[in-house]
mmCIF file of C-alpha atoms in Angstrom:
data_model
loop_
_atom_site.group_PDB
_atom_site.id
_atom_site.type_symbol
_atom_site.label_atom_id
_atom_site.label_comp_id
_atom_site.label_asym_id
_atom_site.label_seq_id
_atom_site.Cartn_x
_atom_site.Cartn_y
_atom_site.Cartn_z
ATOM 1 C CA UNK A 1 -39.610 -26.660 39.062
ATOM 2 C CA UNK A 2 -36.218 -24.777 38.632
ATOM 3 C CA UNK A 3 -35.255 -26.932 36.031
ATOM 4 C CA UNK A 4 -38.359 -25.963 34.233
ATOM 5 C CA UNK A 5 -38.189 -22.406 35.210
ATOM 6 C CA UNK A 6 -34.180 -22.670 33.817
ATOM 7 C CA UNK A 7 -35.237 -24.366 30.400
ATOM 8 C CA UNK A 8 -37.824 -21.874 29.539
ATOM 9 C CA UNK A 9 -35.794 -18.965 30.593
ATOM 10 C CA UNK A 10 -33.029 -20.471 28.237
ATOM 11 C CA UNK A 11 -35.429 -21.483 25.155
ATOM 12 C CA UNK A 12 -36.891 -17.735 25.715
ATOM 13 C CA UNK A 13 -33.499 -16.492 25.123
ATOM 14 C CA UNK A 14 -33.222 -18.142 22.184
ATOM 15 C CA UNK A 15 -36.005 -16.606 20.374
ATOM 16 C CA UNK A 16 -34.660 -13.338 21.509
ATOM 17 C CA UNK A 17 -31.835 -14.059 20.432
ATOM 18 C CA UNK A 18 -33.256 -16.029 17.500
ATOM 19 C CA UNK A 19 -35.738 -12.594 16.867
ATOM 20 C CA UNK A 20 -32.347 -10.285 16.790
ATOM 21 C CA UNK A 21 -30.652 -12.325 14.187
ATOM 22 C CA UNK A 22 -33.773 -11.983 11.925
ATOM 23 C CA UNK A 23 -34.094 -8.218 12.840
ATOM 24 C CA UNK A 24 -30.400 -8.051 11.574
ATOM 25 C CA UNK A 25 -30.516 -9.013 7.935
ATOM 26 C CA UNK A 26 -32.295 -6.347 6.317
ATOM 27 C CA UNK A 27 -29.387 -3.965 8.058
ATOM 28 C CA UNK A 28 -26.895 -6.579 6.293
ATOM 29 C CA UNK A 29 -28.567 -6.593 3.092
ATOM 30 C CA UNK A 30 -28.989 -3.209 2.992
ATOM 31 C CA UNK A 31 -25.261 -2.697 3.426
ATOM 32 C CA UNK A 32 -24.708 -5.396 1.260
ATOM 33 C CA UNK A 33 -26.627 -3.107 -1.311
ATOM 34 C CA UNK A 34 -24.411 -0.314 -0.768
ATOM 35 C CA UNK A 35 -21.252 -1.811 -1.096
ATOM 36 C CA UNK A 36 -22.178 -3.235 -4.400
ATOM 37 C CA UNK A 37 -23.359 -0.069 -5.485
ATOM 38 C CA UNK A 38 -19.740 1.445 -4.628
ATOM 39 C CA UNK A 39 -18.165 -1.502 -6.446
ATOM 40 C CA UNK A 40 -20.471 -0.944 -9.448
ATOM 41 C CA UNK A 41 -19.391 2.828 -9.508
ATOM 42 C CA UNK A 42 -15.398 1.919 -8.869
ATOM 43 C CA UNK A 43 -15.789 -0.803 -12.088
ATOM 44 C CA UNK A 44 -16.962 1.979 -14.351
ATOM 45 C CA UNK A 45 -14.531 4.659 -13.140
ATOM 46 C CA UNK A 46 -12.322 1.441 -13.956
ATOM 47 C CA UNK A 47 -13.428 0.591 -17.339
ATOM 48 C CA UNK A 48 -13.480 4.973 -18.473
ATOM 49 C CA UNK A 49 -9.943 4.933 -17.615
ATOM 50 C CA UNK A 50 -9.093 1.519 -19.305
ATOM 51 C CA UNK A 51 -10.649 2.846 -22.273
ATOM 52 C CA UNK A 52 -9.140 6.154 -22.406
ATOM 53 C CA UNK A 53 -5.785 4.916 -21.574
ATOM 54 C CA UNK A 54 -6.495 2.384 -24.841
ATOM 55 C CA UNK A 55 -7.330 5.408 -26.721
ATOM 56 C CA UNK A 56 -4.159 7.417 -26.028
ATOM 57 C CA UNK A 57 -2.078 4.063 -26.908
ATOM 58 C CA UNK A 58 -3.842 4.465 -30.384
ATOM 59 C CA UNK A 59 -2.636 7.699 -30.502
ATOM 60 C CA UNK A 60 0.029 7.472 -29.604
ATOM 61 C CA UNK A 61 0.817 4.427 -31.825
ATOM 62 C CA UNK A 62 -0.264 6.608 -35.003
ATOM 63 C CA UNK A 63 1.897 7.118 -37.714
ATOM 64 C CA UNK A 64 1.463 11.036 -37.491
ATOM 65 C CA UNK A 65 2.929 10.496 -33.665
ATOM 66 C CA UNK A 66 5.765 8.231 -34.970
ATOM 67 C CA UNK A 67 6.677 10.429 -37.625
ATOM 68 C CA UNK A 68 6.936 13.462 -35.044
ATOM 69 C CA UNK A 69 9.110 11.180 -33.160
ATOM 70 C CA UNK A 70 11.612 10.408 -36.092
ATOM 71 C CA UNK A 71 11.581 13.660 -37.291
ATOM 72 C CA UNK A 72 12.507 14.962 -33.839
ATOM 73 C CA UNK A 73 14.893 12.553 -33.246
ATOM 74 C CA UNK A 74 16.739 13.158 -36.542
ATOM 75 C CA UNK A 75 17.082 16.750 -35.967
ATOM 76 C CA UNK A 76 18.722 16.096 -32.549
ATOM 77 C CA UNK A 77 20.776 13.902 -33.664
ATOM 78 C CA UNK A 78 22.196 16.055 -36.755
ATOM 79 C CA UNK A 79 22.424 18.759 -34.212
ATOM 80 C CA UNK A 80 24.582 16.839 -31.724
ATOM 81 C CA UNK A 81 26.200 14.923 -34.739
ATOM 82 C CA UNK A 82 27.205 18.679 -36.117
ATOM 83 C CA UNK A 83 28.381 20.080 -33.051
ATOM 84 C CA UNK A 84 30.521 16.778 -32.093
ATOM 85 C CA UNK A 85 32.122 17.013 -35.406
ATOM 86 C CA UNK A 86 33.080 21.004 -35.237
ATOM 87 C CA UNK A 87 34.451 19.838 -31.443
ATOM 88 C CA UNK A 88 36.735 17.212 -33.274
#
């Protein structure tokens, strides 16, 4: 009778066991849930700063910006060019 007393005690166990594990998913999926709800929030933070970085390359790329830049530079460089040539 121990045997049979030892085999039901074990097979009880099991569906315990068996009853735990099933009692457990909802907690997982519900996790699971959050977590993709952080990812989903991360992506679009993501994809605003992807876009606004795109937008200041456009801008930056612009020929108003470029001509600022050459302008700029040219000054400069008659500036230094002047002052290196009243040195020499």
């Amino acid at each position: 009778m121990s045997g049979a007393k030892r085999t039901l005690e074990k097979m009880w166990e099991e569906g315990e066991r068996k009853r735990q594990e099933l009692l457990d998913v909802p907690e997982s999926i519900a996790l699971s849930h959050e977590l993709i709800g952080e990812l989903k929030a991360q992506l679009k933070a993501s994809d605003e700063q992807i876009t606004s970085l795109k937008q200041q390359i456009k801008e930056s790329n612009s020929l108003q910006s470029k001509l600022k830049d050459y302008i700029l530079g040219g000054l400069i460089g008659a500036v230094l060019g002047g002052a290196l040539t009243s040195l020499l």
